[in-house]
């Protein structure tokens, strides 16, 4: 506890949505199950802002497990 494993950035938009604009793990924590926990925390924090929707954009530069992680959390 107390050791950063990654980061996320939430970006509220004028259309009443919140975007998970940035998300990632520090290299030494990749593959240890922290990605799911961190993404869940980002989603919960985003919904706590009471938006109409929460979005995340992906690209082929994301890590190899990123898409599976995003899909698993809706």
PDB file of N, CA and C in Angstrom:
ATOM      1  N   UNK A   1       0.833  -1.189   0.000  1.00  0.00           N
ATOM      2  CA  UNK A   1       0.000   0.000   0.000  1.00  0.00           C
ATOM      3  C   UNK A   1       0.873   1.246   0.000  1.00  0.00           C
ATOM      4  N   UNK A   2       0.379   2.287  -0.658  1.00  0.00           N
ATOM      5  CA  UNK A   2       1.100   3.541  -0.685  1.00  0.00           C
ATOM      6  C   UNK A   2       2.121   3.657  -1.799  1.00  0.00           C
ATOM      7  N   UNK A   3       2.300   2.607  -2.597  1.00  0.00           N
ATOM      8  CA  UNK A   3       3.250   2.648  -3.703  1.00  0.00           C
ATOM      9  C   UNK A   3       2.468   2.852  -5.003  1.00  0.00           C
ATOM     10  N   UNK A   4       2.753   3.910  -5.753  1.00  0.00           N
ATOM     11  CA  UNK A   4       2.043   4.110  -7.025  1.00  0.00           C
ATOM     12  C   UNK A   4       2.369   2.985  -8.018  1.00  0.00           C
ATOM     13  N   UNK A   5       1.323   2.445  -8.641  1.00  0.00           N
ATOM     14  CA  UNK A   5       1.519   1.405  -9.650  1.00  0.00           C
ATOM     15  C   UNK A   5       1.178   1.913 -11.046  1.00  0.00           C
ATOM     16  N   UNK A   6       0.500   3.054 -11.117  1.00  0.00           N
ATOM     17  CA  UNK A   6       0.097   3.594 -12.405  1.00  0.00           C
ATOM     18  C   UNK A   6      -0.599   4.923 -12.223  1.00  0.00           C
ATOM     19  N   UNK A   7      -1.347   5.309 -13.239  1.00  0.00           N
ATOM     20  CA  UNK A   7      -1.980   6.627 -13.218  1.00  0.00           C
ATOM     21  C   UNK A   7      -3.210   6.613 -14.116  1.00  0.00           C
ATOM     22  N   UNK A   8      -4.089   7.561 -13.886  1.00  0.00           N
ATOM     23  CA  UNK A   8      -5.167   7.837 -14.837  1.00  0.00           C
ATOM     24  C   UNK A   8      -5.522   9.308 -14.736  1.00  0.00           C
ATOM     25  N   UNK A   9      -6.062   9.819 -15.827  1.00  0.00           N
ATOM     26  CA  UNK A   9      -6.496  11.217 -15.888  1.00  0.00           C
ATOM     27  C   UNK A   9      -7.932  11.236 -16.386  1.00  0.00           C
ATOM     28  N   UNK A  10      -8.796  11.941 -15.658  1.00  0.00           N
ATOM     29  CA  UNK A  10     -10.192  12.093 -16.052  1.00  0.00           C
ATOM     30  C   UNK A  10     -10.389  13.482 -16.622  1.00  0.00           C
ATOM     31  N   UNK A  11     -11.127  13.556 -17.718  1.00  0.00           N
ATOM     32  CA  UNK A  11     -11.352  14.825 -18.394  1.00  0.00           C
ATOM     33  C   UNK A  11     -12.857  15.047 -18.568  1.00  0.00           C
ATOM     34  N   UNK A  12     -13.458  15.911 -17.727  1.00  0.00           N
ATOM     35  CA  UNK A  12     -14.882  16.225 -17.900  1.00  0.00           C
ATOM     36  C   UNK A  12     -15.079  17.064 -19.161  1.00  0.00           C
ATOM     37  N   UNK A  13     -16.158  16.786 -19.894  1.00  0.00           N
ATOM     38  CA  UNK A  13     -16.486  17.514 -21.118  1.00  0.00           C
ATOM     39  C   UNK A  13     -17.799  18.271 -20.946  1.00  0.00           C
ATOM     40  N   UNK A  14     -17.992  19.280 -21.766  1.00  0.00           N
ATOM     41  CA  UNK A  14     -19.195  20.116 -21.703  1.00  0.00           C
ATOM     42  C   UNK A  14     -20.464  19.337 -22.044  1.00  0.00           C
ATOM     43  N   UNK A  15     -20.348  18.206 -22.736  1.00  0.00           N
ATOM     44  CA  UNK A  15     -21.537  17.424 -23.111  1.00  0.00           C
ATOM     45  C   UNK A  15     -21.987  16.475 -22.001  1.00  0.00           C
ATOM     46  N   UNK A  16     -21.555  16.724 -20.771  1.00  0.00           N
ATOM     47  CA  UNK A  16     -21.922  15.931 -19.595  1.00  0.00           C
ATOM     48  C   UNK A  16     -21.338  14.517 -19.644  1.00  0.00           C
ATOM     49  N   UNK A  17     -20.167  14.392 -20.249  1.00  0.00           N
ATOM     50  CA  UNK A  17     -19.465  13.116 -20.236  1.00  0.00           C
ATOM     51  C   UNK A  17     -18.118  13.310 -19.540  1.00  0.00           C
ATOM     52  N   UNK A  18     -17.551  12.204 -19.114  1.00  0.00           N
ATOM     53  CA  UNK A  18     -16.202  12.210 -18.549  1.00  0.00           C
ATOM     54  C   UNK A  18     -15.387  11.193 -19.332  1.00  0.00           C
ATOM     55  N   UNK A  19     -14.251  11.625 -19.809  1.00  0.00           N
ATOM     56  CA  UNK A  19     -13.358  10.757 -20.572  1.00  0.00           C
ATOM     57  C   UNK A  19     -12.212  10.287 -19.688  1.00  0.00           C
ATOM     58  N   UNK A  20     -11.922   9.000 -19.741  1.00  0.00           N
ATOM     59  CA  UNK A  20     -10.684   8.506 -19.151  1.00  0.00           C
ATOM     60  C   UNK A  20      -9.627   8.812 -20.209  1.00  0.00           C
ATOM     61  N   UNK A  21      -8.995   9.966 -20.052  1.00  0.00           N
ATOM     62  CA  UNK A  21      -8.136  10.525 -21.093  1.00  0.00           C
ATOM     63  C   UNK A  21      -6.759   9.881 -21.131  1.00  0.00           C
ATOM     64  N   UNK A  22      -6.309   9.406 -20.003  1.00  0.00           N
ATOM     65  CA  UNK A  22      -4.983   8.821 -19.919  1.00  0.00           C
ATOM     66  C   UNK A  22      -5.029   7.728 -18.866  1.00  0.00           C
ATOM     67  N   UNK A  23      -4.377   6.612 -19.149  1.00  0.00           N
ATOM     68  CA  UNK A  23      -4.398   5.479 -18.230  1.00  0.00           C
ATOM     69  C   UNK A  23      -3.164   4.635 -18.500  1.00  0.00           C
ATOM     70  N   UNK A  24      -2.487   4.217 -17.460  1.00  0.00           N
ATOM     71  CA  UNK A  24      -1.337   3.347 -17.674  1.00  0.00           C
ATOM     72  C   UNK A  24      -0.734   2.838 -16.388  1.00  0.00           C
ATOM     73  N   UNK A  25       0.036   1.791 -16.524  1.00  0.00           N
ATOM     74  CA  UNK A  25       0.771   1.211 -15.405  1.00  0.00           C
ATOM     75  C   UNK A  25       2.254   1.506 -15.565  1.00  0.00           C
ATOM     76  N   UNK A  26       2.939   1.623 -14.461  1.00  0.00           N
ATOM     77  CA  UNK A  26       4.395   1.715 -14.506  1.00  0.00           C
ATOM     78  C   UNK A  26       4.927   0.360 -14.985  1.00  0.00           C
ATOM     79  N   UNK A  27       5.989   0.354 -15.769  1.00  0.00           N
ATOM     80  CA  UNK A  27       6.460  -0.891 -16.401  1.00  0.00           C
ATOM     81  C   UNK A  27       6.665  -2.059 -15.444  1.00  0.00           C
ATOM     82  N   UNK A  28       7.162  -1.798 -14.261  1.00  0.00           N
ATOM     83  CA  UNK A  28       7.456  -2.895 -13.336  1.00  0.00           C
ATOM     84  C   UNK A  28       6.204  -3.554 -12.763  1.00  0.00           C
ATOM     85  N   UNK A  29       5.018  -2.971 -12.998  1.00  0.00           N
ATOM     86  CA  UNK A  29       3.778  -3.533 -12.471  1.00  0.00           C
ATOM     87  C   UNK A  29       2.895  -4.163 -13.550  1.00  0.00           C
ATOM     88  N   UNK A  30       3.317  -4.112 -14.797  1.00  0.00           N
ATOM     89  CA  UNK A  30       2.537  -4.707 -15.886  1.00  0.00           C
ATOM     90  C   UNK A  30       2.538  -6.227 -15.736  1.00  0.00           C
ATOM     91  N   UNK A  31       1.370  -6.832 -15.948  1.00  0.00           N
ATOM     92  CA  UNK A  31       1.244  -8.283 -15.881  1.00  0.00           C
ATOM     93  C   UNK A  31       1.037  -8.844 -14.497  1.00  0.00           C
ATOM     94  N   UNK A  32       0.790  -7.984 -13.510  1.00  0.00           N
ATOM     95  CA  UNK A  32       0.605  -8.441 -12.138  1.00  0.00           C
ATOM     96  C   UNK A  32      -0.828  -8.273 -11.640  1.00  0.00           C
ATOM     97  N   UNK A  33      -1.759  -7.930 -12.535  1.00  0.00           N
ATOM     98  CA  UNK A  33      -3.161  -7.801 -12.147  1.00  0.00           C
ATOM     99  C   UNK A  33      -3.574  -6.426 -11.665  1.00  0.00           C
ATOM    100  N   UNK A  34      -2.665  -5.476 -11.707  1.00  0.00           N
ATOM    101  CA  UNK A  34      -3.001  -4.133 -11.229  1.00  0.00           C
ATOM    102  C   UNK A  34      -3.831  -3.330 -12.230  1.00  0.00           C
ATOM    103  N   UNK A  35      -3.744  -3.659 -13.507  1.00  0.00           N
ATOM    104  CA  UNK A  35      -4.463  -2.897 -14.528  1.00  0.00           C
ATOM    105  C   UNK A  35      -5.964  -2.901 -14.312  1.00  0.00           C
ATOM    106  N   UNK A  36      -6.515  -4.060 -14.009  1.00  0.00           N
ATOM    107  CA  UNK A  36      -7.951  -4.158 -13.760  1.00  0.00           C
ATOM    108  C   UNK A  36      -8.378  -3.359 -12.547  1.00  0.00           C
ATOM    109  N   UNK A  37      -7.587  -3.444 -11.499  1.00  0.00           N
ATOM    110  CA  UNK A  37      -7.907  -2.699 -10.278  1.00  0.00           C
ATOM    111  C   UNK A  37      -7.841  -1.195 -10.521  1.00  0.00           C
ATOM    112  N   UNK A  38      -6.828  -0.760 -11.241  1.00  0.00           N
ATOM    113  CA  UNK A  38      -6.669   0.669 -11.495  1.00  0.00           C
ATOM    114  C   UNK A  38      -7.762   1.188 -12.428  1.00  0.00           C
ATOM    115  N   UNK A  39      -8.104   0.406 -13.451  1.00  0.00           N
ATOM    116  CA  UNK A  39      -9.168   0.834 -14.356  1.00  0.00           C
ATOM    117  C   UNK A  39     -10.504   0.890 -13.626  1.00  0.00           C
ATOM    118  N   UNK A  40     -10.775  -0.072 -12.757  1.00  0.00           N
ATOM    119  CA  UNK A  40     -12.002  -0.032 -11.957  1.00  0.00           C
ATOM    120  C   UNK A  40     -12.032   1.227 -11.101  1.00  0.00           C
ATOM    121  N   UNK A  41     -10.920   1.585 -10.490  1.00  0.00           N
ATOM    122  CA  UNK A  41     -10.859   2.816  -9.683  1.00  0.00           C
ATOM    123  C   UNK A  41     -11.116   4.045 -10.547  1.00  0.00           C
ATOM    124  N   UNK A  42     -10.560   4.068 -11.755  1.00  0.00           N
ATOM    125  CA  UNK A  42     -10.775   5.206 -12.659  1.00  0.00           C
ATOM    126  C   UNK A  42     -12.247   5.321 -13.041  1.00  0.00           C
ATOM    127  N   UNK A  43     -12.870   4.192 -13.357  1.00  0.00           N
ATOM    128  CA  UNK A  43     -14.287   4.191 -13.731  1.00  0.00           C
ATOM    129  C   UNK A  43     -15.153   4.651 -12.562  1.00  0.00           C
ATOM    130  N   UNK A  44     -14.882   4.133 -11.381  1.00  0.00           N
ATOM    131  CA  UNK A  44     -15.658   4.537 -10.202  1.00  0.00           C
ATOM    132  C   UNK A  44     -15.496   6.025  -9.922  1.00  0.00           C
ATOM    133  N   UNK A  45     -14.285   6.531 -10.030  1.00  0.00           N
ATOM    134  CA  UNK A  45     -14.039   7.957  -9.798  1.00  0.00           C
ATOM    135  C   UNK A  45     -14.748   8.795 -10.857  1.00  0.00           C
ATOM    136  N   UNK A  46     -14.748   8.328 -12.104  1.00  0.00           N
ATOM    137  CA  UNK A  46     -15.429   9.048 -13.183  1.00  0.00           C
ATOM    138  C   UNK A  46     -16.938   9.107 -12.930  1.00  0.00           C
ATOM    139  N   UNK A  47     -17.551   7.981 -12.581  1.00  0.00           N
ATOM    140  CA  UNK A  47     -18.999   7.971 -12.321  1.00  0.00           C
ATOM    141  C   UNK A  47     -19.359   8.791 -11.089  1.00  0.00           C
ATOM    142  N   UNK A  48     -18.436   8.927 -10.154  1.00  0.00           N
ATOM    143  CA  UNK A  48     -18.689   9.749  -8.961  1.00  0.00           C
ATOM    144  C   UNK A  48     -18.880  11.216  -9.322  1.00  0.00           C
ATOM    145  N   UNK A  49     -18.429  11.615 -10.501  1.00  0.00           N
ATOM    146  CA  UNK A  49     -18.624  12.994 -10.968  1.00  0.00           C
ATOM    147  C   UNK A  49     -20.022  13.201 -11.555  1.00  0.00           C
ATOM    148  N   UNK A  50     -20.826  12.145 -11.590  1.00  0.00           N
ATOM    149  CA  UNK A  50     -22.229  12.164 -12.039  1.00  0.00           C
ATOM    150  C   UNK A  50     -22.414  12.581 -13.502  1.00  0.00           C
ATOM    151  N   UNK A  51     -21.618  12.028 -14.417  1.00  0.00           N
ATOM    152  CA  UNK A  51     -21.811  12.348 -15.835  1.00  0.00           C
ATOM    153  C   UNK A  51     -22.949  11.512 -16.426  1.00  0.00           C
ATOM    154  N   UNK A  52     -23.353  11.859 -17.640  1.00  0.00           N
ATOM    155  CA  UNK A  52     -24.323  11.051 -18.377  1.00  0.00           C
ATOM    156  C   UNK A  52     -23.646   9.794 -18.937  1.00  0.00           C
ATOM    157  N   UNK A  53     -22.351   9.899 -19.232  1.00  0.00           N
ATOM    158  CA  UNK A  53     -21.608   8.744 -19.744  1.00  0.00           C
ATOM    159  C   UNK A  53     -20.120   8.904 -19.444  1.00  0.00           C
ATOM    160  N   UNK A  54     -19.435   7.781 -19.462  1.00  0.00           N
ATOM    161  CA  UNK A  54     -17.983   7.733 -19.277  1.00  0.00           C
ATOM    162  C   UNK A  54     -17.407   7.077 -20.526  1.00  0.00           C
ATOM    163  N   UNK A  55     -16.361   7.676 -21.096  1.00  0.00           N
ATOM    164  CA  UNK A  55     -15.758   7.140 -22.314  1.00  0.00           C
ATOM    165  C   UNK A  55     -14.258   6.911 -22.133  1.00  0.00           C
ATOM    166  N   UNK A  56     -13.743   6.040 -22.966  1.00  0.00           N
ATOM    167  CA  UNK A  56     -12.302   5.828 -23.067  1.00  0.00           C
ATOM    168  C   UNK A  56     -12.007   5.561 -24.539  1.00  0.00           C
ATOM    169  N   UNK A  57     -10.947   6.144 -25.049  1.00  0.00           N
ATOM    170  CA  UNK A  57     -10.538   5.926 -26.434  1.00  0.00           C
ATOM    171  C   UNK A  57      -9.302   5.038 -26.421  1.00  0.00           C
ATOM    172  N   UNK A  58      -9.266   4.099 -27.324  1.00  0.00           N
ATOM    173  CA  UNK A  58      -8.129   3.191 -27.405  1.00  0.00           C
ATOM    174  C   UNK A  58      -7.447   3.351 -28.763  1.00  0.00           C
ATOM    175  N   UNK A  59      -6.246   2.829 -28.848  1.00  0.00           N
ATOM    176  CA  UNK A  59      -5.534   2.824 -30.124  1.00  0.00           C
ATOM    177  C   UNK A  59      -4.586   1.637 -30.151  1.00  0.00           C
ATOM    178  N   UNK A  60      -4.006   1.383 -31.287  1.00  0.00           N
ATOM    179  CA  UNK A  60      -3.115   0.235 -31.424  1.00  0.00           C
ATOM    180  C   UNK A  60      -1.817   0.403 -30.636  1.00  0.00           C
ATOM    181  N   UNK A  61      -1.565   1.585 -30.128  1.00  0.00           N
ATOM    182  CA  UNK A  61      -0.359   1.802 -29.324  1.00  0.00           C
ATOM    183  C   UNK A  61      -0.564   1.414 -27.864  1.00  0.00           C
ATOM    184  N   UNK A  62      -1.815   1.123 -27.467  1.00  0.00           N
ATOM    185  CA  UNK A  62      -2.071   0.680 -26.100  1.00  0.00           C
ATOM    186  C   UNK A  62      -1.361  -0.650 -25.863  1.00  0.00           C
ATOM    187  N   UNK A  63      -1.122  -0.960 -24.596  1.00  0.00           N
ATOM    188  CA  UNK A  63      -0.471  -2.218 -24.254  1.00  0.00           C
ATOM    189  C   UNK A  63      -1.275  -3.415 -24.744  1.00  0.00           C
ATOM    190  N   UNK A  64      -0.642  -4.577 -24.879  1.00  0.00           N
ATOM    191  CA  UNK A  64      -1.311  -5.751 -25.451  1.00  0.00           C
ATOM    192  C   UNK A  64      -2.510  -6.248 -24.646  1.00  0.00           C
ATOM    193  N   UNK A  65      -2.572  -5.939 -23.367  1.00  0.00           N
ATOM    194  CA  UNK A  65      -3.684  -6.398 -22.533  1.00  0.00           C
ATOM    195  C   UNK A  65      -4.740  -5.320 -22.334  1.00  0.00           C
ATOM    196  N   UNK A  66      -4.510  -4.129 -22.848  1.00  0.00           N
ATOM    197  CA  UNK A  66      -5.394  -2.992 -22.575  1.00  0.00           C
ATOM    198  C   UNK A  66      -6.812  -3.216 -23.083  1.00  0.00           C
ATOM    199  N   UNK A  67      -6.973  -3.648 -24.319  1.00  0.00           N
ATOM    200  CA  UNK A  67      -8.312  -3.797 -24.880  1.00  0.00           C
ATOM    201  C   UNK A  67      -9.119  -4.820 -24.094  1.00  0.00           C
ATOM    202  N   UNK A  68      -8.510  -5.932 -23.755  1.00  0.00           N
ATOM    203  CA  UNK A  68      -9.197  -6.955 -22.953  1.00  0.00           C
ATOM    204  C   UNK A  68      -9.629  -6.375 -21.610  1.00  0.00           C
ATOM    205  N   UNK A  69      -8.787  -5.561 -21.002  1.00  0.00           N
ATOM    206  CA  UNK A  69      -9.101  -4.917 -19.728  1.00  0.00           C
ATOM    207  C   UNK A  69     -10.288  -3.972 -19.895  1.00  0.00           C
ATOM    208  N   UNK A  70     -10.272  -3.155 -20.938  1.00  0.00           N
ATOM    209  CA  UNK A  70     -11.373  -2.215 -21.184  1.00  0.00           C
ATOM    210  C   UNK A  70     -12.679  -2.965 -21.419  1.00  0.00           C
ATOM    211  N   UNK A  71     -12.644  -3.995 -22.251  1.00  0.00           N
ATOM    212  CA  UNK A  71     -13.856  -4.750 -22.570  1.00  0.00           C
ATOM    213  C   UNK A  71     -14.423  -5.464 -21.343  1.00  0.00           C
ATOM    214  N   UNK A  72     -13.557  -5.948 -20.482  1.00  0.00           N
ATOM    215  CA  UNK A  72     -14.007  -6.652 -19.282  1.00  0.00           C
ATOM    216  C   UNK A  72     -14.772  -5.747 -18.328  1.00  0.00           C
ATOM    217  N   UNK A  73     -14.571  -4.446 -18.450  1.00  0.00           N
ATOM    218  CA  UNK A  73     -15.218  -3.498 -17.548  1.00  0.00           C
ATOM    219  C   UNK A  73     -16.295  -2.676 -18.248  1.00  0.00           C
ATOM    220  N   UNK A  74     -16.661  -3.100 -19.434  1.00  0.00           N
ATOM    221  CA  UNK A  74     -17.778  -2.468 -20.146  1.00  0.00           C
ATOM    222  C   UNK A  74     -17.410  -1.205 -20.814  1.00  0.00           C
TER     223      UNK A  74
END
